């Protein structure tokens, strides 16, 4: 289990808990926020950045862009989502509907809309349990799977246009430049995310992300596991 999770006794002994989150761990932050509230603690959520698709999560509207200096315990929410679930189970936490929805959202993100090869029977069993506990499957899917900012859609249009298939269509070369990022309003992180989606195209087993304005330098290789 991740050493980012503090001992339960630390949480229970604290009066004011600060949960620190980046935009990749907002689901975990939501779970931890609910958990700390259930212990009747004062809780602050520090998240300088947020992805709009996660704005539906419980308590995200409580986030602040500055730290709460009065907190006597800080928890980093950058925890593997299954490690967090295991922590809740081992600590005999009663998972309510808000926690279940946030955990479900985190699993949906972690396992690439449940299309990841890492999905197994254990994950499906956890998902079934979370739905029984009140997880809002429809809301999670609508916001995480089907909700994309215009910048990502514009970026994907550019990447598909520049897509070249090699080695009997098993290897895809996807090129972009800084001007493409500027024109679309997207980020390098968005490029890598789109590249993973290209692995769902028939025959493609490997995607090479190429920076065309840096002598066609391959900056990342994404492989089918």
mmCIF file of C-alpha atoms in Angstrom:
data_model
loop_
_atom_site.group_PDB
_atom_site.id
_atom_site.type_symbol
_atom_site.label_atom_id
_atom_site.label_comp_id
_atom_site.label_asym_id
_atom_site.label_seq_id
_atom_site.Cartn_x
_atom_site.Cartn_y
_atom_site.Cartn_z
ATOM 1 C CA UNK A 1 0.000 0.000 0.000
ATOM 2 C CA UNK A 2 1.179 3.516 -0.801
ATOM 3 C CA UNK A 3 3.073 5.275 1.976
ATOM 4 C CA UNK A 4 1.227 8.470 1.015
ATOM 5 C CA UNK A 5 -1.721 7.335 3.127
ATOM 6 C CA UNK A 6 -1.225 8.479 6.744
ATOM 7 C CA UNK A 7 -2.002 6.256 9.672
ATOM 8 C CA UNK A 8 -5.676 6.292 10.618
ATOM 9 C CA UNK A 9 -4.680 7.383 14.118
ATOM 10 C CA UNK A 10 -2.998 10.484 12.685
ATOM 11 C CA UNK A 11 -6.207 11.446 10.939
ATOM 12 C CA UNK A 12 -8.318 10.842 14.034
ATOM 13 C CA UNK A 13 -5.919 12.890 16.194
ATOM 14 C CA UNK A 14 -5.948 15.897 13.867
ATOM 15 C CA UNK A 15 -8.325 18.824 14.106
ATOM 16 C CA UNK A 16 -7.820 20.459 10.704
ATOM 17 C CA UNK A 17 -6.791 18.365 7.699
ATOM 18 C CA UNK A 18 -5.483 19.774 4.421
ATOM 19 C CA UNK A 19 -5.915 17.546 1.391
ATOM 20 C CA UNK A 20 -3.464 18.431 -1.360
ATOM 21 C CA UNK A 21 -4.474 17.419 -4.885
ATOM 22 C CA UNK A 22 -3.214 17.785 -8.431
ATOM 23 C CA UNK A 23 -5.557 17.558 -11.400
ATOM 24 C CA UNK A 24 -4.832 13.837 -11.804
ATOM 25 C CA UNK A 25 -5.898 12.849 -8.280
ATOM 26 C CA UNK A 26 -9.119 14.795 -7.777
ATOM 27 C CA UNK A 27 -11.149 11.595 -7.390
ATOM 28 C CA UNK A 28 -8.911 10.461 -4.521
ATOM 29 C CA UNK A 29 -9.145 13.938 -2.980
ATOM 30 C CA UNK A 30 -12.929 13.732 -3.067
ATOM 31 C CA UNK A 31 -12.871 10.342 -1.317
ATOM 32 C CA UNK A 32 -10.519 11.612 1.385
ATOM 33 C CA UNK A 33 -12.568 14.774 1.879
ATOM 34 C CA UNK A 34 -15.718 12.706 2.470
ATOM 35 C CA UNK A 35 -13.855 10.364 4.800
ATOM 36 C CA UNK A 36 -12.449 13.184 6.940
ATOM 37 C CA UNK A 37 -15.863 14.864 7.111
ATOM 38 C CA UNK A 38 -17.349 11.586 8.333
ATOM 39 C CA UNK A 39 -14.931 11.825 11.273
ATOM 40 C CA UNK A 40 -16.229 15.353 11.984
ATOM 41 C CA UNK A 41 -12.927 16.997 11.066
ATOM 42 C CA UNK A 42 -12.382 20.436 9.624
ATOM 43 C CA UNK A 43 -11.181 19.807 6.050
ATOM 44 C CA UNK A 44 -9.611 22.016 3.381
ATOM 45 C CA UNK A 45 -9.015 20.970 -0.219
ATOM 46 C CA UNK A 46 -5.980 22.552 -1.879
ATOM 47 C CA UNK A 47 -6.042 22.029 -5.655
ATOM 48 C CA UNK A 48 -4.271 24.670 -7.763
ATOM 49 C CA UNK A 49 -5.494 23.085 -11.024
ATOM 50 C CA UNK A 50 -8.629 21.208 -11.973
ATOM 51 C CA UNK A 51 -9.849 19.361 -15.053
ATOM 52 C CA UNK A 52 -13.387 20.397 -15.892
ATOM 53 C CA UNK A 53 -14.493 16.790 -16.468
ATOM 54 C CA UNK A 54 -13.926 16.110 -12.740
ATOM 55 C CA UNK A 55 -15.859 19.150 -11.529
ATOM 56 C CA UNK A 56 -18.926 16.948 -10.871
ATOM 57 C CA UNK A 57 -17.166 15.094 -8.044
ATOM 58 C CA UNK A 58 -18.418 15.620 -4.489
ATOM 59 C CA UNK A 59 -16.765 18.523 -2.633
ATOM 60 C CA UNK A 60 -14.710 19.747 -5.618
ATOM 61 C CA UNK A 61 -16.621 23.018 -5.374
ATOM 62 C CA UNK A 62 -14.956 23.460 -1.968
ATOM 63 C CA UNK A 63 -11.467 23.514 -3.431
ATOM 64 C CA UNK A 64 -9.166 26.475 -2.885
ATOM 65 C CA UNK A 65 -6.084 27.557 -4.825
ATOM 66 C CA UNK A 66 -4.095 28.480 -1.715
ATOM 67 C CA UNK A 67 -2.965 26.393 1.254
ATOM 68 C CA UNK A 68 -4.673 26.522 4.620
ATOM 69 C CA UNK A 69 -1.832 27.370 7.005
ATOM 70 C CA UNK A 70 -3.834 26.391 10.075
ATOM 71 C CA UNK A 71 -4.024 22.688 9.135
ATOM 72 C CA UNK A 72 -2.187 20.332 11.488
ATOM 73 C CA UNK A 73 -2.112 17.413 8.999
ATOM 74 C CA UNK A 74 -1.568 17.409 5.250
ATOM 75 C CA UNK A 75 -2.591 14.460 3.083
ATOM 76 C CA UNK A 76 -1.332 14.126 -0.489
ATOM 77 C CA UNK A 77 -4.104 12.618 -2.608
ATOM 78 C CA UNK A 78 -1.704 11.296 -5.281
ATOM 79 C CA UNK A 79 -2.478 7.763 -4.182
ATOM 80 C CA UNK A 80 -3.146 4.728 -6.365
ATOM 81 C CA UNK A 81 -6.931 4.503 -6.406
ATOM 82 C CA UNK A 82 -6.956 0.799 -5.497
ATOM 83 C CA UNK A 83 -4.553 1.477 -2.607
ATOM 84 C CA UNK A 84 -7.025 4.051 -1.338
ATOM 85 C CA UNK A 85 -9.904 1.602 -1.682
ATOM 86 C CA UNK A 86 -7.894 -1.041 0.211
ATOM 87 C CA UNK A 87 -7.150 1.506 2.940
ATOM 88 C CA UNK A 88 -10.873 2.208 3.314
ATOM 89 C CA UNK A 89 -11.590 -1.498 3.565
ATOM 90 C CA UNK A 90 -8.816 -2.201 6.076
ATOM 91 C CA UNK A 91 -9.911 0.781 8.193
ATOM 92 C CA UNK A 92 -13.528 -0.451 8.245
ATOM 93 C CA UNK A 93 -14.725 2.804 6.716
ATOM 94 C CA UNK A 94 -18.417 2.850 5.848
ATOM 95 C CA UNK A 95 -18.367 3.919 2.206
ATOM 96 C CA UNK A 96 -21.256 6.285 1.475
ATOM 97 C CA UNK A 97 -22.647 7.234 -1.944
ATOM 98 C CA UNK A 98 -20.304 10.234 -2.326
ATOM 99 C CA UNK A 99 -17.219 8.129 -1.574
ATOM 100 C CA UNK A 100 -18.472 5.356 -3.854
ATOM 101 C CA UNK A 101 -18.993 7.784 -6.753
ATOM 102 C CA UNK A 102 -15.523 9.306 -6.325
ATOM 103 C CA UNK A 103 -13.883 5.861 -6.099
ATOM 104 C CA UNK A 104 -15.766 4.747 -9.211
ATOM 105 C CA UNK A 105 -14.618 7.874 -11.063
ATOM 106 C CA UNK A 106 -11.021 7.233 -10.001
ATOM 107 C CA UNK A 107 -11.167 3.660 -11.276
ATOM 108 C CA UNK A 108 -12.727 4.831 -14.552
ATOM 109 C CA UNK A 109 -9.810 7.245 -14.991
ATOM 110 C CA UNK A 110 -7.111 4.805 -13.853
ATOM 111 C CA UNK A 111 -8.258 1.968 -16.088
ATOM 112 C CA UNK A 112 -8.774 4.092 -19.198
ATOM 113 C CA UNK A 113 -12.562 4.013 -19.327
ATOM 114 C CA UNK A 114 -12.386 0.325 -18.347
ATOM 115 C CA UNK A 115 -10.627 -0.528 -21.626
ATOM 116 C CA UNK A 116 -7.199 -1.091 -20.041
ATOM 117 C CA UNK A 117 -5.611 -4.524 -20.300
ATOM 118 C CA UNK A 118 -4.981 -4.255 -16.565
ATOM 119 C CA UNK A 119 -8.697 -4.738 -15.861
ATOM 120 C CA UNK A 120 -9.343 -8.023 -14.067
ATOM 121 C CA UNK A 121 -11.970 -9.788 -12.008
ATOM 122 C CA UNK A 122 -10.967 -7.979 -8.834
ATOM 123 C CA UNK A 123 -11.584 -4.552 -10.378
ATOM 124 C CA UNK A 124 -14.965 -5.616 -11.770
ATOM 125 C CA UNK A 125 -15.950 -6.962 -8.345
ATOM 126 C CA UNK A 126 -15.006 -3.644 -6.714
ATOM 127 C CA UNK A 127 -16.994 -1.706 -9.313
ATOM 128 C CA UNK A 128 -20.056 -3.864 -8.669
ATOM 129 C CA UNK A 129 -19.728 -3.239 -4.944
ATOM 130 C CA UNK A 130 -19.383 0.519 -5.447
ATOM 131 C CA UNK A 131 -22.550 0.636 -7.553
ATOM 132 C CA UNK A 132 -24.365 -1.252 -4.792
ATOM 133 C CA UNK A 133 -23.095 1.384 -2.344
ATOM 134 C CA UNK A 134 -24.527 4.197 -4.457
ATOM 135 C CA UNK A 135 -21.855 5.077 -7.044
ATOM 136 C CA UNK A 136 -23.410 7.121 -9.863
ATOM 137 C CA UNK A 137 -22.167 5.201 -12.912
ATOM 138 C CA UNK A 138 -24.070 7.354 -15.400
ATOM 139 C CA UNK A 139 -22.743 10.648 -14.051
ATOM 140 C CA UNK A 140 -19.157 9.330 -14.043
ATOM 141 C CA UNK A 141 -19.384 8.105 -17.643
ATOM 142 C CA UNK A 142 -21.082 11.262 -18.920
ATOM 143 C CA UNK A 143 -18.438 13.525 -17.392
ATOM 144 C CA UNK A 144 -15.239 11.488 -17.770
ATOM 145 C CA UNK A 145 -15.800 9.466 -20.943
ATOM 146 C CA UNK A 146 -18.039 11.680 -23.049
ATOM 147 C CA UNK A 147 -17.092 15.157 -21.872
ATOM 148 C CA UNK A 148 -14.053 16.631 -23.631
ATOM 149 C CA UNK A 149 -12.939 20.264 -23.901
ATOM 150 C CA UNK A 150 -12.831 21.796 -27.366
ATOM 151 C CA UNK A 151 -9.020 22.058 -27.124
ATOM 152 C CA UNK A 152 -8.652 18.256 -27.040
ATOM 153 C CA UNK A 153 -11.036 17.788 -29.955
ATOM 154 C CA UNK A 154 -9.061 20.298 -32.021
ATOM 155 C CA UNK A 155 -5.806 18.584 -31.065
ATOM 156 C CA UNK A 156 -7.102 15.140 -32.053
ATOM 157 C CA UNK A 157 -8.129 16.497 -35.457
ATOM 158 C CA UNK A 158 -4.547 17.679 -35.998
ATOM 159 C CA UNK A 159 -3.029 14.408 -34.784
ATOM 160 C CA UNK A 160 -5.302 12.259 -36.939
ATOM 161 C CA UNK A 161 -4.376 14.381 -39.948
ATOM 162 C CA UNK A 162 -0.666 13.832 -39.217
ATOM 163 C CA UNK A 163 -1.015 10.115 -38.405
ATOM 164 C CA UNK A 164 1.237 7.807 -40.427
ATOM 165 C CA UNK A 165 1.105 4.010 -40.213
ATOM 166 C CA UNK A 166 4.273 1.953 -40.621
ATOM 167 C CA UNK A 167 5.389 -1.665 -40.299
ATOM 168 C CA UNK A 168 2.183 -3.146 -41.695
ATOM 169 C CA UNK A 169 0.090 -0.642 -39.743
ATOM 170 C CA UNK A 170 1.417 -1.937 -36.408
ATOM 171 C CA UNK A 171 3.347 1.262 -35.623
ATOM 172 C CA UNK A 172 1.757 4.712 -35.744
ATOM 173 C CA UNK A 173 3.800 7.896 -36.039
ATOM 174 C CA UNK A 174 1.964 10.915 -34.652
ATOM 175 C CA UNK A 175 3.652 14.255 -35.240
ATOM 176 C CA UNK A 176 2.929 17.661 -33.740
ATOM 177 C CA UNK A 177 4.701 20.951 -33.071
ATOM 178 C CA UNK A 178 4.451 23.816 -30.617
ATOM 179 C CA UNK A 179 2.266 25.728 -33.055
ATOM 180 C CA UNK A 180 -0.268 22.857 -32.988
ATOM 181 C CA UNK A 181 -0.466 23.095 -29.202
ATOM 182 C CA UNK A 182 -0.873 26.862 -29.401
ATOM 183 C CA UNK A 183 -3.561 26.660 -32.112
ATOM 184 C CA UNK A 184 -5.606 24.028 -30.288
ATOM 185 C CA UNK A 185 -5.042 25.284 -26.751
ATOM 186 C CA UNK A 186 -4.028 21.756 -25.715
ATOM 187 C CA UNK A 187 -0.985 20.475 -23.830
ATOM 188 C CA UNK A 188 1.724 17.845 -24.234
ATOM 189 C CA UNK A 189 -0.173 15.778 -21.691
ATOM 190 C CA UNK A 190 -3.190 15.879 -24.029
ATOM 191 C CA UNK A 191 -1.010 14.604 -26.883
ATOM 192 C CA UNK A 192 0.090 11.602 -24.805
ATOM 193 C CA UNK A 193 -3.498 10.887 -23.797
ATOM 194 C CA UNK A 194 -4.636 10.960 -27.430
ATOM 195 C CA UNK A 195 -1.746 8.685 -28.406
ATOM 196 C CA UNK A 196 -3.017 6.037 -26.004
ATOM 197 C CA UNK A 197 -6.393 6.181 -27.748
ATOM 198 C CA UNK A 198 -4.728 5.419 -31.090
ATOM 199 C CA UNK A 199 -3.867 1.987 -29.701
ATOM 200 C CA UNK A 200 -7.563 1.163 -30.066
ATOM 201 C CA UNK A 201 -7.259 1.424 -33.878
ATOM 202 C CA UNK A 202 -7.137 -1.972 -35.598
ATOM 203 C CA UNK A 203 -3.615 -3.444 -35.909
ATOM 204 C CA UNK A 204 -1.788 -0.604 -34.083
ATOM 205 C CA UNK A 205 0.414 -1.939 -31.286
ATOM 206 C CA UNK A 206 2.792 0.994 -30.790
ATOM 207 C CA UNK A 207 2.532 4.774 -31.107
ATOM 208 C CA UNK A 208 5.555 7.031 -31.608
ATOM 209 C CA UNK A 209 4.943 10.650 -30.625
ATOM 210 C CA UNK A 210 7.130 12.811 -32.851
ATOM 211 C CA UNK A 211 8.039 16.487 -32.384
ATOM 212 C CA UNK A 212 8.153 17.810 -35.950
ATOM 213 C CA UNK A 213 9.772 21.129 -34.995
ATOM 214 C CA UNK A 214 12.632 19.321 -33.214
ATOM 215 C CA UNK A 215 14.022 17.375 -36.185
ATOM 216 C CA UNK A 216 11.231 14.792 -35.898
ATOM 217 C CA UNK A 217 12.490 13.711 -32.500
ATOM 218 C CA UNK A 218 10.554 10.841 -30.921
ATOM 219 C CA UNK A 219 9.654 12.174 -27.482
ATOM 220 C CA UNK A 220 7.549 9.252 -26.254
ATOM 221 C CA UNK A 221 6.609 5.711 -27.261
ATOM 222 C CA UNK A 222 3.270 4.300 -26.151
ATOM 223 C CA UNK A 223 2.864 0.537 -26.416
ATOM 224 C CA UNK A 224 -0.041 -1.866 -26.228
ATOM 225 C CA UNK A 225 0.446 -3.915 -23.068
#
